[in-house]
Coordinates of C-alpha atoms and ligand atoms in Angstrom, one line a residue:
M198 CA 118.1 58.7 140.8
I199 CA 120.9 60.9 139.5
D200 CA 122.3 59.5 136.2
G201 CA 123.9 60.7 133.0
H202 CA 120.7 62.5 131.9
T203 CA 120.1 64.5 135.1
R204 CA 119.6 68.2 134.5
T205 CA 120.9 70.8 137.0
C206 CA 119.3 74.0 138.3
G207 CA 120.5 76.0 141.2
L208 CA 120.6 79.2 143.2
I209 CA 123.4 81.8 143.2
G210 CA 123.7 84.2 146.1
N211 CA 125.6 85.0 149.3
P212 CA 124.5 83.7 151.6
V213 CA 122.5 80.8 150.2
E214 CA 122.7 78.4 153.2
H215 CA 119.2 79.1 154.5
T216 CA 117.4 78.9 151.2
M217 CA 114.1 77.0 150.8
S218 CA 114.4 76.9 147.0
P219 CA 115.9 73.3 146.9
L220 CA 112.9 72.1 148.8
I221 CA 110.5 73.7 146.3
H222 CA 112.3 72.6 143.1
N223 CA 113.4 69.1 144.2
T224 CA 109.8 68.4 145.4
L225 CA 108.4 69.6 142.1
A226 CA 110.9 67.5 140.1
G227 CA 109.9 64.4 142.2
L228 CA 106.1 65.1 141.8
L229 CA 106.5 65.6 138.0
S230 CA 109.0 62.7 137.6
H231 CA 111.5 65.1 136.1
N232 CA 115.2 64.0 136.1
L233 CA 116.3 67.3 137.6
V234 CA 118.3 68.3 140.6
Y235 CA 118.4 71.8 142.2
V236 CA 121.4 72.9 144.3
P237 CA 122.6 76.1 146.1
F238 CA 125.8 77.7 144.9
H239 CA 127.5 80.1 147.3
V240 CA 129.1 82.8 145.0
E241 CA 131.6 85.2 146.4
E242 CA 131.4 88.9 145.7
G243 CA 133.1 89.7 142.3
K244 CA 132.5 86.2 140.9
V245 CA 128.9 86.6 139.5
Q246 CA 130.0 86.8 135.9
Q247 CA 132.2 83.8 136.2
A248 CA 129.4 81.9 137.9
V249 CA 126.9 82.6 135.1
E250 CA 129.4 81.7 132.4
G251 CA 130.4 78.6 134.3
A252 CA 126.7 77.6 134.7
Y253 CA 126.2 78.0 130.9
A254 CA 129.4 76.0 130.1
L255 CA 128.2 73.2 132.5
N256 CA 124.9 73.0 130.6
V257 CA 122.9 74.1 133.7
L258 CA 119.2 74.4 132.7
G259 CA 118.2 77.3 135.0
V260 CA 119.5 79.5 137.8
N261 CA 117.8 81.5 140.5
V262 CA 119.5 84.6 141.9
T263 CA 119.2 86.0 145.4
V264 CA 120.7 88.7 147.5
P265 CA 123.0 90.6 146.8
Y266 CA 123.1 89.8 143.1
K267 CA 119.6 90.5 141.7
S268 CA 120.7 93.7 139.9
Q269 CA 124.4 92.9 139.4
V270 CA 123.6 89.7 137.5
M271 CA 121.9 91.7 134.7
E272 CA 125.4 92.6 133.2
S273 CA 126.1 88.9 132.6
L274 CA 122.9 88.0 130.6
V275 CA 122.4 87.8 126.8
E276 CA 118.7 88.7 127.0
M277 CA 116.3 90.3 129.4
D278 CA 112.5 89.9 129.8
E279 CA 110.8 93.3 129.4
L280 CA 109.2 93.2 132.9
A281 CA 112.5 92.3 134.6
Q282 CA 114.2 95.1 132.7
K283 CA 111.6 97.6 134.0
I284 CA 111.9 96.3 137.6
G285 CA 115.7 96.4 137.4
A286 CA 116.0 93.1 139.2
V287 CA 116.4 89.5 138.1
N288 CA 115.8 86.4 140.2
T289 CA 115.6 83.7 137.5
L290 CA 117.9 82.9 134.6
V291 CA 116.6 80.7 131.7
R292 CA 119.0 79.0 129.4
C293 CA 118.9 80.4 125.9
N294 CA 121.1 80.6 122.8
G295 CA 124.6 81.7 123.9
G296 CA 123.8 82.3 127.6
F297 CA 120.9 83.1 129.9
K298 CA 117.8 85.3 129.7
G299 CA 116.8 87.2 132.9
Y300 CA 113.3 87.1 134.4
N301 CA 111.7 88.4 137.5
T302 CA 109.3 85.9 139.0
D303 CA 109.0 87.6 142.4
M304 CA 106.4 90.0 141.1
P305 CA 104.2 87.6 139.2
G306 CA 104.8 85.2 142.2
L307 CA 103.3 87.8 144.6
Y308 CA 100.4 88.4 142.2
R309 CA 99.6 84.6 142.1
A310 CA 99.8 84.6 145.9
L311 CA 97.4 87.5 146.2
V312 CA 95.0 85.9 143.7
S313 CA 95.1 82.6 145.6
E314 CA 94.1 84.5 148.8
G315 CA 91.3 86.2 147.0
I316 CA 93.0 89.7 147.2
E317 CA 92.4 92.0 144.2
L318 CA 94.7 94.9 143.2
E319 CA 92.6 96.4 140.4
D320 CA 91.0 99.8 141.6
Q321 CA 92.3 99.4 145.1
E322 CA 94.0 102.0 147.2
V323 CA 97.2 100.5 148.7
I324 CA 99.6 101.4 151.5
L325 CA 103.0 100.0 150.7
L326 CA 105.5 99.9 153.6
G327 CA 109.1 100.0 152.4
A328 CA 111.1 101.2 149.4
G329 CA 113.7 98.5 149.1
G330 CA 114.1 95.8 146.4
A331 CA 110.9 94.0 147.3
A332 CA 108.8 97.1 147.7
R333 CA 110.0 98.4 144.3
A334 CA 108.7 95.2 142.7
V335 CA 105.4 95.5 144.6
A336 CA 105.1 99.1 143.4
F337 CA 105.5 97.9 139.7
L338 CA 103.0 95.1 140.3
C339 CA 100.5 97.7 141.6
A340 CA 101.1 100.0 138.7
V341 CA 100.7 97.2 136.1
H342 CA 97.5 95.9 137.7
Q343 CA 95.7 99.2 137.7
V344 CA 95.8 100.0 141.4
K345 CA 94.2 103.4 141.9
K346 CA 96.7 104.9 144.3
V347 CA 99.7 103.5 146.2
Y348 CA 101.0 105.4 149.3
M349 CA 104.6 104.3 149.6
L350 CA 105.8 104.9 153.1
N351 CA 109.5 104.5 153.9
R352 CA 111.9 105.4 156.8
S353 CA 114.2 107.1 154.3
A354 CA 111.7 109.4 152.6
D355 CA 114.2 110.2 149.8
K356 CA 114.4 106.6 148.7
A357 CA 110.6 106.4 148.5
K358 CA 110.6 109.5 146.3
L359 CA 113.2 108.1 144.0
V360 CA 111.5 104.7 143.7
A361 CA 108.1 106.4 143.2
E362 CA 109.4 108.6 140.4
E363 CA 111.0 105.7 138.6
V364 CA 108.0 103.4 138.8
N365 CA 105.6 106.2 137.8
S366 CA 107.8 107.1 134.8
K367 CA 108.5 103.5 133.6
S368 CA 104.8 102.4 134.0
G369 CA 103.4 105.6 132.5
R370 CA 101.0 106.0 135.4
E371 CA 101.2 108.6 138.2
C372 CA 99.9 106.2 140.9
I373 CA 102.8 105.9 143.4
Y374 CA 102.7 108.7 146.1
P375 CA 105.9 108.7 148.3
M376 CA 105.6 109.5 152.0
A377 CA 107.9 109.6 155.0
L378 CA 107.0 106.7 157.3
E379 CA 106.6 109.1 160.3
D380 CA 103.9 110.9 158.4
Y381 CA 101.5 107.9 158.4
Q382 CA 98.8 109.9 160.3
A383 CA 98.4 112.1 157.1
L384 CA 97.0 109.1 155.2
P385 CA 93.4 109.6 154.1
D386 CA 90.7 108.4 156.5
Q387 CA 89.6 105.2 154.8
K388 CA 90.3 101.5 154.5
F389 CA 93.3 100.2 152.6
L390 CA 95.0 97.0 151.4
A391 CA 98.4 97.3 153.2
I392 CA 101.5 95.5 151.9
Q393 CA 104.4 95.2 154.4
A394 CA 107.6 95.1 152.4
T395 CA 110.2 96.1 154.9
S396 CA 112.5 93.7 156.8
V397 CA 111.1 94.8 160.2
G398 CA 109.7 91.9 162.2
L399 CA 111.7 89.2 160.4
Y400 CA 112.8 86.3 162.5
P401 CA 114.5 86.4 165.0
N402 CA 113.4 90.0 165.7
I403 CA 109.7 88.9 165.9
E404 CA 108.6 91.5 168.4
D405 CA 109.5 94.4 166.0
V406 CA 106.9 96.1 164.0
I407 CA 107.1 98.9 161.4
I408 CA 104.4 101.1 163.1
Q409 CA 103.4 100.6 166.7
D410 CA 100.4 103.0 166.8
R411 CA 97.2 100.9 166.8
S412 CA 95.2 103.7 165.2
F413 CA 97.1 103.1 162.0
Y414 CA 95.8 99.5 161.8
E415 CA 92.2 100.7 161.9
K416 CA 92.8 101.9 158.3
I417 CA 93.7 98.4 157.0
H418 CA 91.0 96.0 155.7
T419 CA 93.7 93.5 154.5
G420 CA 97.3 93.2 155.5
Y421 CA 99.9 91.2 153.4
D422 CA 103.3 90.8 155.0
L423 CA 106.0 89.7 152.6
I424 CA 107.8 88.2 155.6
Y425 CA 106.8 84.5 156.2
K426 CA 108.9 83.7 159.3
P427 CA 107.4 83.9 161.9
R428 CA 104.0 82.6 160.6
D429 CA 102.2 85.4 162.5
T430 CA 104.3 88.6 162.4
S431 CA 103.6 91.5 164.8
F432 CA 102.2 93.4 161.8
M433 CA 99.7 90.7 161.0
K434 CA 98.7 90.4 164.7
L435 CA 98.0 94.2 164.8
V436 CA 96.0 94.1 161.6
R437 CA 93.8 91.2 163.0
Q438 CA 93.4 92.9 166.3
S439 CA 91.8 95.9 164.4
G440 CA 89.4 93.6 162.6
G441 CA 91.4 93.2 159.3
K442 CA 92.4 90.0 157.5
A443 CA 96.2 89.2 157.5
Y444 CA 98.4 87.0 155.4
H445 CA 102.2 86.1 155.4
G446 CA 104.5 85.9 152.4
L447 CA 105.0 82.1 152.1
K448 CA 102.8 81.8 149.1
M449 CA 104.8 84.5 147.3
L450 CA 108.0 82.4 147.9
L451 CA 106.2 79.3 146.7
Y452 CA 104.9 80.9 143.5
Q453 CA 108.1 82.7 142.5
G454 CA 109.7 79.2 142.6
I455 CA 106.9 77.6 140.7
I456 CA 107.0 80.2 138.0
A457 CA 110.8 79.7 137.6
Y458 CA 110.3 76.0 137.4
E459 CA 107.6 76.4 134.8
L460 CA 109.9 78.6 132.7
W461 CA 112.8 76.2 132.9
N462 CA 110.8 73.1 132.1
E463 CA 108.1 74.6 129.8
V464 CA 105.4 73.0 131.9
S465 CA 102.4 74.3 133.9
V466 CA 102.3 73.2 137.5
P467 CA 98.7 72.3 138.6
E468 CA 97.3 74.1 141.6
K469 CA 96.9 70.9 143.5
M470 CA 100.6 70.1 143.1
A471 CA 101.5 73.7 144.1
M472 CA 99.6 73.1 147.4
Q473 CA 101.5 69.8 148.0
V474 CA 104.8 71.8 147.8
Y475 CA 103.3 74.5 150.0
E476 CA 102.4 72.0 152.7
R477 CA 106.0 70.7 152.6
L478 CA 107.3 74.2 153.0
E479 CA 105.0 74.9 155.9
R480 CA 106.2 71.7 157.6
E481 CA 109.8 72.6 157.1
I482 CA 109.6 76.3 158.1
Y483 CA 107.2 76.1 161.0
N484 CA 108.6 72.7 162.3
E485 CA 105.3 70.9 161.8
K486 CA 106.9 67.5 161.5
Ligands
NAP94 P1 115.9 95.7 151.4 O1 116.1 96.1 149.9 O2 117.0 95.6 152.3 O3 114.8 96.8 152.0 C1 114.6 96.9 153.3 C2 113.4 97.8 153.6 O4 113.1 97.8 155.0 C3 113.7 99.3 153.3 O5 112.5 99.9 152.9 C4 114.2 99.8 154.7 O6 114.0 101.2 154.9 C5 113.2 99.1 155.6 N1 113.7 98.9 156.9 C6 114.7 98.1 157.4 N2 114.9 98.3 158.7 C7 114.1 99.2 159.1 C8 113.8 99.8 160.4 N3 114.4 99.4 161.5 N4 112.8 100.7 160.4 C9 112.1 101.1 159.3 N5 112.3 100.6 158.1 C10 113.3 99.6 158.0 O7 115.1 94.3 151.5 P2 114.1 93.6 150.5 O8 114.8 92.7 149.6 O9 113.2 94.7 149.9 O10 113.2 92.7 151.5 C11 112.3 93.2 152.4 C12 111.5 92.1 153.1 O11 110.7 91.4 152.2 C13 112.5 91.1 153.8 O12 112.0 90.8 155.1 C14 112.4 89.9 152.9 O13 112.5 88.7 153.7 C15 111.0 90.0 152.4 N6 110.8 89.3 151.1 C16 110.0 88.2 151.0 C17 109.9 87.5 149.8 C18 108.9 86.4 149.7 O14 109.1 85.6 148.8 N7 108.0 86.2 150.6 C19 110.6 88.0 148.6 C20 111.4 89.1 148.7 C21 111.5 89.7 150.0 P3 115.2 102.2 154.5 O15 115.1 102.4 153.0 O16 114.8 103.5 155.2 O17 116.5 101.6 154.9

């Protein structure tokens, strides 16, 4: 029940209307008997600073940040977590003295998701498809977790080159190799973990796939698609048809939320509870009522 002690958390972005975050956080609050409510805040362009200051003035406990403000919001923070600073994107604000501190929980969220599926990064050779905001975070994750080599393939080869240079320089490891997407046939003849971090194939364009050529999928032992809607993307289907294992990105969404919730409330969410939230997400997203 909402009363005089209820704490507020929320999401700022534009748009925010399709977010699953209220389901994650309000379910956690219910399961943990926390007097906390999580709401979406649609913030217009140019109003991010005001939104952050307003949230602090209103004693808001924590804020998530989504598209298009993950970089822009950094100007409005009083402190930055080192990892978020390196990634250059913030998706979680934690209340601190005089304002908010910025974190990135997308990257550790993906790591927890990979671990929970039994996928290891250490010493792997990885194909990373994309060079946008999500791919950039994945590239950092790979660099931090001692991936041997990451072939970053992107439609705009220039962008892949810039991101690779930045990640290599900030991580102090020369492990990201940029490539043009169309040059995929030049990849070494071996098996890879492939992480699909482009927006190609996202609902409702579910027939689209980043690379059509079936021979490409023979090089993949495990495919992880950051997209979680549809449940089986065309990329995942092609990986499976070539004998590989394939996963969607719903656990990444789950764990980025759980890590934010843990930061705000200084708790550790047990795995069994995480799975209860996951089941609710699945029911909601895939209409398994
Ligand atoms: P973004 O910054 O807009 O980047 C989009 C990427 O997709 C770029 O690499 C872009 O290539 C590529 N792309 C788009 N259309 C393409 C096309 N027709 N052909 C080839 N490449 C194309 O987006 P983002 O924030 O990185 O997000 C990427 C995906 O990850 C989205 O689908 C998002 O839903 C998903 N995601 C999932 C989670 C999760 O929790 N599971 C979290 C974050 C993101 P160019 O550079 O050439 O334009």
